[in-house]
JSON list of C-alpha atoms in Angstrom, two decimals:
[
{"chain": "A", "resi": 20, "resn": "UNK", "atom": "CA", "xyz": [54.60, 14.84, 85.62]},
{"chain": "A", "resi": 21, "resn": "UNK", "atom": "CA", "xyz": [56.74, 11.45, 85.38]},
{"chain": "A", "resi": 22, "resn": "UNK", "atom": "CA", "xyz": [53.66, 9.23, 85.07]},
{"chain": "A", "resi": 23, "resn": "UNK", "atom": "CA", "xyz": [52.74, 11.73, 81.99]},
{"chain": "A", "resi": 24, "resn": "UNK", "atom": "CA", "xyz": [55.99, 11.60, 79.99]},
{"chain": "A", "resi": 25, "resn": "UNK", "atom": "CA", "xyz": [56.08, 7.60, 80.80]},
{"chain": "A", "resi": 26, "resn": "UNK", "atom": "CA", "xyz": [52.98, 7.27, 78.95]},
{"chain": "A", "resi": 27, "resn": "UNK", "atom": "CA", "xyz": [53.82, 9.72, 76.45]},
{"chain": "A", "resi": 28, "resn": "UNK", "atom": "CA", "xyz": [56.74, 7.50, 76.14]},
{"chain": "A", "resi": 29, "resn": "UNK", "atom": "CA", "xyz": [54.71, 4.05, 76.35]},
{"chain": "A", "resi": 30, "resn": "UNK", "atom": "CA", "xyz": [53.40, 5.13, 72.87]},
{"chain": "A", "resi": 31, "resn": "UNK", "atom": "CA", "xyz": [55.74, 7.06, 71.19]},
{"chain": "A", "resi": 32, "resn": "UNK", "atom": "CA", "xyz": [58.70, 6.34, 72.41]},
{"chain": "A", "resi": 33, "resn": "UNK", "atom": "CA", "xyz": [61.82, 8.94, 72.17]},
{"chain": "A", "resi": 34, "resn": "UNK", "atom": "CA", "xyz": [59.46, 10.79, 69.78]},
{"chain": "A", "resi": 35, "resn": "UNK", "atom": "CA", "xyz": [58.36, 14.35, 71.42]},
{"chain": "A", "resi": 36, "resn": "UNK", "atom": "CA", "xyz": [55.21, 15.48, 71.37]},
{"chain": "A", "resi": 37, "resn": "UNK", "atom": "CA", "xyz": [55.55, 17.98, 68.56]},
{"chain": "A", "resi": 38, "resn": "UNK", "atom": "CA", "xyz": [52.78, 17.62, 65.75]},
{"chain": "A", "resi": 39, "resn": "UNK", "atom": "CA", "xyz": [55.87, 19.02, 63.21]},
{"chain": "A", "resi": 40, "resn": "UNK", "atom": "CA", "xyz": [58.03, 16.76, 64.20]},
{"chain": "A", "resi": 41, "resn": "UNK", "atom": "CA", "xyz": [55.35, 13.19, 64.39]},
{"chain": "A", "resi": 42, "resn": "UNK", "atom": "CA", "xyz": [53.85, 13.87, 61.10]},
{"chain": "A", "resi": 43, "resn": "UNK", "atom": "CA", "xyz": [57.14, 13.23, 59.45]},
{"chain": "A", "resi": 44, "resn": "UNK", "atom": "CA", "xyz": [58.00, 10.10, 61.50]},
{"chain": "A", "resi": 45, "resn": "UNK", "atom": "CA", "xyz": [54.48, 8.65, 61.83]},
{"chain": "A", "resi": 46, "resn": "UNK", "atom": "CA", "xyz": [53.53, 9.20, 58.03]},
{"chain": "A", "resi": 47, "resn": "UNK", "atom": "CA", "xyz": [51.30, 6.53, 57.97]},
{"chain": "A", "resi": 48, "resn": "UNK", "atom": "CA", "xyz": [49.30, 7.47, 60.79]},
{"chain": "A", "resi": 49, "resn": "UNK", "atom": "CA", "xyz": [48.81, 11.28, 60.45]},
{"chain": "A", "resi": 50, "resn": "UNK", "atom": "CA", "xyz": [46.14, 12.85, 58.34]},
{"chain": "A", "resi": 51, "resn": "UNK", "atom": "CA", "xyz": [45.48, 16.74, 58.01]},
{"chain": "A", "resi": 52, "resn": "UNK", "atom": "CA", "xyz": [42.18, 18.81, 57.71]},
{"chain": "A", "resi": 53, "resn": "UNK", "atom": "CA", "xyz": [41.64, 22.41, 56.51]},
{"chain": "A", "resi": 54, "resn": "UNK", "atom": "CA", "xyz": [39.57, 24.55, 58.76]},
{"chain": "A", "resi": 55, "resn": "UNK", "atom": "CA", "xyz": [38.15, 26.46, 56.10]},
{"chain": "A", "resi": 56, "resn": "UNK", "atom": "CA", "xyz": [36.88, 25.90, 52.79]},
{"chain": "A", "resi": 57, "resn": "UNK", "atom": "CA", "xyz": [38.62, 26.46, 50.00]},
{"chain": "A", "resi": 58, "resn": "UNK", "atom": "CA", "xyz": [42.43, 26.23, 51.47]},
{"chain": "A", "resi": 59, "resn": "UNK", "atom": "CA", "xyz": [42.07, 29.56, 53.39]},
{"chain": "A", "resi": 60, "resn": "UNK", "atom": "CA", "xyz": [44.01, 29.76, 56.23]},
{"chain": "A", "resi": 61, "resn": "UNK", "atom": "CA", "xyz": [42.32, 32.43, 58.35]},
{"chain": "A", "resi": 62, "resn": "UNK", "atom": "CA", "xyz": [38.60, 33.08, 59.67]},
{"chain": "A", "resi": 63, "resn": "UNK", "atom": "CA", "xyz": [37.51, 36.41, 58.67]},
{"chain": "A", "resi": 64, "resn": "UNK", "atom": "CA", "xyz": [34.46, 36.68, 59.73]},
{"chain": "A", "resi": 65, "resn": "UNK", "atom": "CA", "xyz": [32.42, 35.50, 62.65]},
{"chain": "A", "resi": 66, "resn": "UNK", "atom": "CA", "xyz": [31.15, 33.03, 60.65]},
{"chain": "A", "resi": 67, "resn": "UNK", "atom": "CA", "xyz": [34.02, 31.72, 58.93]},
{"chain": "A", "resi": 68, "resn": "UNK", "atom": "CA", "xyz": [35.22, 31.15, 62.80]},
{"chain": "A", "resi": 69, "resn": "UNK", "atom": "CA", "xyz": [31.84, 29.22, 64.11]},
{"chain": "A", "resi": 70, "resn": "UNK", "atom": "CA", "xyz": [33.15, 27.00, 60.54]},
{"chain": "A", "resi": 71, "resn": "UNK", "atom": "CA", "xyz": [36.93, 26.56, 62.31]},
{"chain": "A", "resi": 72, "resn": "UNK", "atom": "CA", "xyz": [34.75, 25.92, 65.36]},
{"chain": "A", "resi": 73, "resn": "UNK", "atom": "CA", "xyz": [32.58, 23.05, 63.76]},
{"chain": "A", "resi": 74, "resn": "UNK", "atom": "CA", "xyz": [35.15, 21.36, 61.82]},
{"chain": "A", "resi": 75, "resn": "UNK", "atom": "CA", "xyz": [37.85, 20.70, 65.06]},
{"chain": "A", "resi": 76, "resn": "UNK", "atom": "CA", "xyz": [34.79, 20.23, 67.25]},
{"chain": "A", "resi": 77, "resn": "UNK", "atom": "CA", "xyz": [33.61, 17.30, 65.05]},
{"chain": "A", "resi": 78, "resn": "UNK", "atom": "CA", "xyz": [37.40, 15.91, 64.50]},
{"chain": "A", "resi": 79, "resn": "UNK", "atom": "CA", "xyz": [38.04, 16.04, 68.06]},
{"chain": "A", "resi": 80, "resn": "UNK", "atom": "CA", "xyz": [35.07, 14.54, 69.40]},
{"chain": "A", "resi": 81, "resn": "UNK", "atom": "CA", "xyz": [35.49, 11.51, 66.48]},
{"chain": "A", "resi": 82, "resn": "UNK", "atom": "CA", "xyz": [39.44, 11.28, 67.73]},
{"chain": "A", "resi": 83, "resn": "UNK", "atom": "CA", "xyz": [39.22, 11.89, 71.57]},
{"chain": "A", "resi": 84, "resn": "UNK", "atom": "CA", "xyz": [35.90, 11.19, 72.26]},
{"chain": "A", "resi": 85, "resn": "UNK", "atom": "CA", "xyz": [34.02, 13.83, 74.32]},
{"chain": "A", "resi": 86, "resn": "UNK", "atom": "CA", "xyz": [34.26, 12.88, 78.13]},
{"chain": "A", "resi": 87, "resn": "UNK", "atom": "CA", "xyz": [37.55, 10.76, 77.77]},
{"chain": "A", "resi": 88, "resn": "UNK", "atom": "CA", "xyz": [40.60, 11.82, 79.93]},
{"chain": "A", "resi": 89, "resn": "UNK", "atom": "CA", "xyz": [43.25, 12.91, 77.61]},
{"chain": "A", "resi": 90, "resn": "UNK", "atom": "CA", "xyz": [46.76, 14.61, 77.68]},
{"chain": "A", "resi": 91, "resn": "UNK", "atom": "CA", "xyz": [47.25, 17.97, 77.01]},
{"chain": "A", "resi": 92, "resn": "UNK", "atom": "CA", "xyz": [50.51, 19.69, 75.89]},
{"chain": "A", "resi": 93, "resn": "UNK", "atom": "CA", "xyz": [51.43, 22.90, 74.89]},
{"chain": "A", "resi": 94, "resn": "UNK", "atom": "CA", "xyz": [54.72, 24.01, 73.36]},
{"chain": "A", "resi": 95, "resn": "UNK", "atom": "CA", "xyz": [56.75, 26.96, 73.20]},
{"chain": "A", "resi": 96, "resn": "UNK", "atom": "CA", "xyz": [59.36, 27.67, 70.49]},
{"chain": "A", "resi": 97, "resn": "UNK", "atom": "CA", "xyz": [62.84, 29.13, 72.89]},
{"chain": "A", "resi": 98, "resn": "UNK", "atom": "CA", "xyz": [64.56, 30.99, 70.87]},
{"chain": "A", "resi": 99, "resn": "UNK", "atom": "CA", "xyz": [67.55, 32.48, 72.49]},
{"chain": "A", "resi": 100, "resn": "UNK", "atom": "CA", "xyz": [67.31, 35.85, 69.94]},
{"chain": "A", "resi": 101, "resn": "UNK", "atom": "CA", "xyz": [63.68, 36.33, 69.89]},
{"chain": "A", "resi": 102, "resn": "UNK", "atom": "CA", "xyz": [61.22, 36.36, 72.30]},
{"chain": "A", "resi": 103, "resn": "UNK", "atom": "CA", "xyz": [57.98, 34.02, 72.74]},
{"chain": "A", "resi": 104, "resn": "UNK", "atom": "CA", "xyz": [55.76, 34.74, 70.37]},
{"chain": "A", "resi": 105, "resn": "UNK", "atom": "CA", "xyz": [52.89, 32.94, 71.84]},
{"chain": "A", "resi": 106, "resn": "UNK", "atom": "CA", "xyz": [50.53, 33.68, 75.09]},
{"chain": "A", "resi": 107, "resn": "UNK", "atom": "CA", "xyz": [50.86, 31.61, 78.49]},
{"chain": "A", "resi": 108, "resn": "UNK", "atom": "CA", "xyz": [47.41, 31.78, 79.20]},
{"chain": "A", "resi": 109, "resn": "UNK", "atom": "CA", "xyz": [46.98, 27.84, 78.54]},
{"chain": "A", "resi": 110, "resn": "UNK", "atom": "CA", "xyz": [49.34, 27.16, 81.17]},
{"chain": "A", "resi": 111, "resn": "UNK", "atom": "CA", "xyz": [47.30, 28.85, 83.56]},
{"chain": "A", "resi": 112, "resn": "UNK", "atom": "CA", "xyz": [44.05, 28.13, 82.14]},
{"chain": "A", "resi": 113, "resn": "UNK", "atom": "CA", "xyz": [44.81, 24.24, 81.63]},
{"chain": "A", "resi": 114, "resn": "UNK", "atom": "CA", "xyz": [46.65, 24.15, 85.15]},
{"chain": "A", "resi": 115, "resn": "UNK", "atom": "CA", "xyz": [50.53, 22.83, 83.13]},
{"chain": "A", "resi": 116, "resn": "UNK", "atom": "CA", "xyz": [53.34, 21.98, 84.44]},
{"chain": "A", "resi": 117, "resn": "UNK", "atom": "CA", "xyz": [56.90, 21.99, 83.01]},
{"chain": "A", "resi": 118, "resn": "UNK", "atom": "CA", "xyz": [57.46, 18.48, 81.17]},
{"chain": "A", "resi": 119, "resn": "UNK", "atom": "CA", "xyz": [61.06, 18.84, 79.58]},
{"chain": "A", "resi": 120, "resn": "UNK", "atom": "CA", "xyz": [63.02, 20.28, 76.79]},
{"chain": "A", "resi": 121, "resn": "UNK", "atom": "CA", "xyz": [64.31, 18.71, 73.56]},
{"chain": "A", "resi": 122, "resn": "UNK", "atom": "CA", "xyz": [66.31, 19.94, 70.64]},
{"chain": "A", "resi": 123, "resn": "UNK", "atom": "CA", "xyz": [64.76, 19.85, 67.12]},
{"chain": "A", "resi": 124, "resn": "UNK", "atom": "CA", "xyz": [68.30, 18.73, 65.15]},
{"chain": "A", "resi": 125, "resn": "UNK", "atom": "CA", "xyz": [66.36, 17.96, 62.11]},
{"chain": "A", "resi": 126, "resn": "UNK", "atom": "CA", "xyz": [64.14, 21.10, 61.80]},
{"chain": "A", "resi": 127, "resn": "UNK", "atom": "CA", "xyz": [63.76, 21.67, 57.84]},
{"chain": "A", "resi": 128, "resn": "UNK", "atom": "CA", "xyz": [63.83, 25.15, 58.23]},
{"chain": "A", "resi": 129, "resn": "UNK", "atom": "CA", "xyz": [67.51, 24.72, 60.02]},
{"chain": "A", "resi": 130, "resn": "UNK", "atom": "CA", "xyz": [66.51, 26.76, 62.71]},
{"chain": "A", "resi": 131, "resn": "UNK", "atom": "CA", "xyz": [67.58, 23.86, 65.27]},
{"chain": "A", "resi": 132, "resn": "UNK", "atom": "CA", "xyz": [65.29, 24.85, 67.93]},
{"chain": "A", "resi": 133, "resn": "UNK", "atom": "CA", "xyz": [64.73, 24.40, 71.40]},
{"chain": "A", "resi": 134, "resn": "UNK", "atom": "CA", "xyz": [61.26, 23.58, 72.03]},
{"chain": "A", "resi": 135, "resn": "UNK", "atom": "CA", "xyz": [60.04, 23.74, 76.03]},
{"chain": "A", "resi": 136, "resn": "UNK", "atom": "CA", "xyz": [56.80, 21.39, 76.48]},
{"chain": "A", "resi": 137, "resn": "UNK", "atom": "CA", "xyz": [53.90, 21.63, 79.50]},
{"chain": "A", "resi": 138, "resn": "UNK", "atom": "CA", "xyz": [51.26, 19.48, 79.99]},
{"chain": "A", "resi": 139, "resn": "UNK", "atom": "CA", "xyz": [48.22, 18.45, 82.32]},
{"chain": "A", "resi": 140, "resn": "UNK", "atom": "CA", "xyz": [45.71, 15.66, 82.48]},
{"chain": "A", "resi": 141, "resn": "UNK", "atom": "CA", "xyz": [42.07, 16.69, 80.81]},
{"chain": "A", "resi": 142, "resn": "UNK", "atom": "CA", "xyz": [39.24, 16.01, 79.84]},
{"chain": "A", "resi": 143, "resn": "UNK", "atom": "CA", "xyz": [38.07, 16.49, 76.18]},
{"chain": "A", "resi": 144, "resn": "UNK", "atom": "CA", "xyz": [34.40, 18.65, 76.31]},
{"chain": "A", "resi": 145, "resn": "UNK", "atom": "CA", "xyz": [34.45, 21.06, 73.01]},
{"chain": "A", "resi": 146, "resn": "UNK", "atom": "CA", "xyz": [33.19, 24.19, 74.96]},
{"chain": "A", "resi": 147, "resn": "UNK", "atom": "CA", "xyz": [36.00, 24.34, 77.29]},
{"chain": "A", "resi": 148, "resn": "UNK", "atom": "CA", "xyz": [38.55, 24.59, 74.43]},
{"chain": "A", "resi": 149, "resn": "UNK", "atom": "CA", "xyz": [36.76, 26.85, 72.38]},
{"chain": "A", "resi": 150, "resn": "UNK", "atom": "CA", "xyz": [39.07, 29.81, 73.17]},
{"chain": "A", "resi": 151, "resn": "UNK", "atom": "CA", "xyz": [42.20, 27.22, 72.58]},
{"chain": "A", "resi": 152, "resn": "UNK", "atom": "CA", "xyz": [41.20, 26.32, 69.08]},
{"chain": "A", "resi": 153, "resn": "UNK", "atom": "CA", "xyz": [40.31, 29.92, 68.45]},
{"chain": "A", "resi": 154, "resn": "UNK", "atom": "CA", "xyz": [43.41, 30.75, 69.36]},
{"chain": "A", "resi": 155, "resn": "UNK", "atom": "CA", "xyz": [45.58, 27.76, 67.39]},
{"chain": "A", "resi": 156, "resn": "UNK", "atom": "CA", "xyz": [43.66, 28.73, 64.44]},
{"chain": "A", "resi": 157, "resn": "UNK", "atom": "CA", "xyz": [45.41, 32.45, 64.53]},
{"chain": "A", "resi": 158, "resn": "UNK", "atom": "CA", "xyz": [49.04, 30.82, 65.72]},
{"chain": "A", "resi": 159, "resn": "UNK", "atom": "CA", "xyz": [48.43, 32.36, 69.35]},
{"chain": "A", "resi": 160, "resn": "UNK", "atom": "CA", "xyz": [49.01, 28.70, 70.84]},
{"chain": "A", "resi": 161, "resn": "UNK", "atom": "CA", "xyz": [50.40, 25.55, 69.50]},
{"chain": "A", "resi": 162, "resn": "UNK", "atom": "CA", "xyz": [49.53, 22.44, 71.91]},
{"chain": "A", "resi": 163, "resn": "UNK", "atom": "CA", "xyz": [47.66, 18.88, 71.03]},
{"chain": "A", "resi": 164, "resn": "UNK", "atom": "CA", "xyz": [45.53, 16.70, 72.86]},
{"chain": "A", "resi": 165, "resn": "UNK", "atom": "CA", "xyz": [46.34, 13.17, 73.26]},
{"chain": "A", "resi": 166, "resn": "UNK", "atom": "CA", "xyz": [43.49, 10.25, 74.19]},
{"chain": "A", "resi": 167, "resn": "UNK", "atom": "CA", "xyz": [45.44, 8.31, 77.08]},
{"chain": "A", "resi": 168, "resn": "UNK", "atom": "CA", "xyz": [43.52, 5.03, 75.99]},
{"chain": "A", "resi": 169, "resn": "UNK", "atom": "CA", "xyz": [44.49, 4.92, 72.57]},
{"chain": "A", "resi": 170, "resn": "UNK", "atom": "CA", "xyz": [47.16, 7.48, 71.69]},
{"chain": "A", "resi": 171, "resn": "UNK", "atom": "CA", "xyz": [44.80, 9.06, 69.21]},
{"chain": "A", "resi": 172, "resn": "UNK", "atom": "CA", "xyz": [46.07, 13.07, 68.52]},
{"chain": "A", "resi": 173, "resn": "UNK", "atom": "CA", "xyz": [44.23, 16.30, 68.16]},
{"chain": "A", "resi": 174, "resn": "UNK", "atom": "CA", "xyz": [46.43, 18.78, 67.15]},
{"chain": "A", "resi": 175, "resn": "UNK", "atom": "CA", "xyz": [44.70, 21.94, 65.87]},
{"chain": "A", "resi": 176, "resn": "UNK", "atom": "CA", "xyz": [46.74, 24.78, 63.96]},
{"chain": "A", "resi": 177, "resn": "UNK", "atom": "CA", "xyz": [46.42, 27.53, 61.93]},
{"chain": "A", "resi": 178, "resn": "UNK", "atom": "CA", "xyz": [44.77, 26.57, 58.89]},
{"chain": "A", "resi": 179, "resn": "UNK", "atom": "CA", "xyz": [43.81, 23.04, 60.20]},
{"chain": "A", "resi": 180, "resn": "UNK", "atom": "CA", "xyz": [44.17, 19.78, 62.28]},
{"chain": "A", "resi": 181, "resn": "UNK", "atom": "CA", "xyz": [46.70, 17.21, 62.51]},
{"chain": "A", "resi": 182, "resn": "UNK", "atom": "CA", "xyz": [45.51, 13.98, 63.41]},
{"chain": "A", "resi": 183, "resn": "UNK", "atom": "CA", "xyz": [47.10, 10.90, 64.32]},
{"chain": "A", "resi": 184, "resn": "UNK", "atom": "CA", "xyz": [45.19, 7.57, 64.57]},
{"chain": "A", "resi": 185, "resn": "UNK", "atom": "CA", "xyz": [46.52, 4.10, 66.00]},
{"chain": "A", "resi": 186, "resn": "UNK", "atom": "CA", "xyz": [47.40, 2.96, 62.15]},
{"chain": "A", "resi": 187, "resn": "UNK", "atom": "CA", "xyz": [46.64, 3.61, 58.58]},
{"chain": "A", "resi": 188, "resn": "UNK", "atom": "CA", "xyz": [43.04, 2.00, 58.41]},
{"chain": "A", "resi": 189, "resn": "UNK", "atom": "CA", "xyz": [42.30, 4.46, 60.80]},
{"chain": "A", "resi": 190, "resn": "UNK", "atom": "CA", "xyz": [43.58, 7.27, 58.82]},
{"chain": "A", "resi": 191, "resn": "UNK", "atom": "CA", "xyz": [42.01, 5.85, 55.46]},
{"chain": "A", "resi": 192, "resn": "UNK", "atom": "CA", "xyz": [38.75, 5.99, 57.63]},
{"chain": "A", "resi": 193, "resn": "UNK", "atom": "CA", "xyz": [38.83, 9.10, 59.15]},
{"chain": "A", "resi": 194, "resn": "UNK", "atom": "CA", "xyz": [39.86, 10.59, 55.28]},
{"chain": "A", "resi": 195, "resn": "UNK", "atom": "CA", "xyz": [36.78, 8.56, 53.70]},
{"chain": "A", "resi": 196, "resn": "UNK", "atom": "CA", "xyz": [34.25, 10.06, 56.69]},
{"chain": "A", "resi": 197, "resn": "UNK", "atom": "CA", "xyz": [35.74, 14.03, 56.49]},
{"chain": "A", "resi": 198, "resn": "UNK", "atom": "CA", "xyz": [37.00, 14.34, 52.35]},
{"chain": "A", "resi": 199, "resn": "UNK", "atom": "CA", "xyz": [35.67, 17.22, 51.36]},
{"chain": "A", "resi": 200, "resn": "UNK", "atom": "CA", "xyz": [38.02, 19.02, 54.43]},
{"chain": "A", "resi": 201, "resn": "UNK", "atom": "CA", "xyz": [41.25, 17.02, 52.97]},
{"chain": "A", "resi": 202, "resn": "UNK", "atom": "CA", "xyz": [43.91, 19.90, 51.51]},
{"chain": "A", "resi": 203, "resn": "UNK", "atom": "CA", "xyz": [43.33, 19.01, 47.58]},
{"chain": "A", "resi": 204, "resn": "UNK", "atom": "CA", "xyz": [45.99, 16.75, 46.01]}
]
């Protein structure tokens, strides 16, 4: 897992891999998509989740590029009071290990949490995450992928995707090619 959080760190640095946390401290690289139309958070109906489907399908395949070897990390929330509210299926499914813990100091919500991240070495093919993104999109899991060749992130949530590209042509790109799934202004 050292190799892993050297490259992690090769990128980003100090920064963790915690979509919350690197959309506030990589503003200019971060762009978000709604999975639905209209703002709405959660798929209702089956076909409101093939739309969910579709939309991180297409933004992960333009971001990771089908095929390419990419990190994967998952995170769980540890709160000492409550217990985990999300399933450990990806770190069977996805084969993770333990990476480290780190200490969100600067949550805006002041909870000052203790976040636990796992990871693995993947490959990005859409149909093999389908259950994944199904799953992000109704808060069950929280993880993103990473594209080890060009730091590119996929990180899929409920009610969207966060996306971070290399710099902010990128992002002004990416925003140009998917606008009518930007959150309205």
């Amino acid at each position: 897992m050292k190799r892993f959080i050297d490259e992690w760190k090769g990128y980003f640095g100090d920064l963790p891999p915690y979509s919350h946390y690197l959309r506030d401290v990589l503003p200019e690289r971060w762009v978000r998509f709604h999975a639905l139309p209209d703002t709405r958070r959660y798929a209702e109906t089956p076909e409101e989740a093939a739309i969910v489907f579709n939309r991180g399908r297409v933004l992960a395949n333009r971001i990771l590029k089908e095929g390419q070897n990419c990190l994967f990390i998952s995170y769980f929330p540890n709160f000492d009071k409550y217990p985990l509210p999300y399933s450990h299926k990806l770190l069977d499914q996805f084969r993770l290990k333990y990476w480290f813990k780190w200490k969100y100091e600067d949550d805006p919500w002041g909870e000052e949490e203790t976040i636990g991240f796992y990871g693995n070495e993947v490959r990005w093919f859409p149909e093999v995450y389908r259950e994944a993104l199904k799953d992000a999109a109704q808060d069950e899991e929280r993880f993103l992928l990473m594209n080890r060749e060009t730091s590119r992130i996929f990180a899929p949530y409920d009610g969207g995707f966060d996306c971070f590209m290399q710099n902010a042509e990128e992002v002004a790109r990416l925003k140009c090619e998917f606008a009518e799934w930007l959150p309205p202004c």
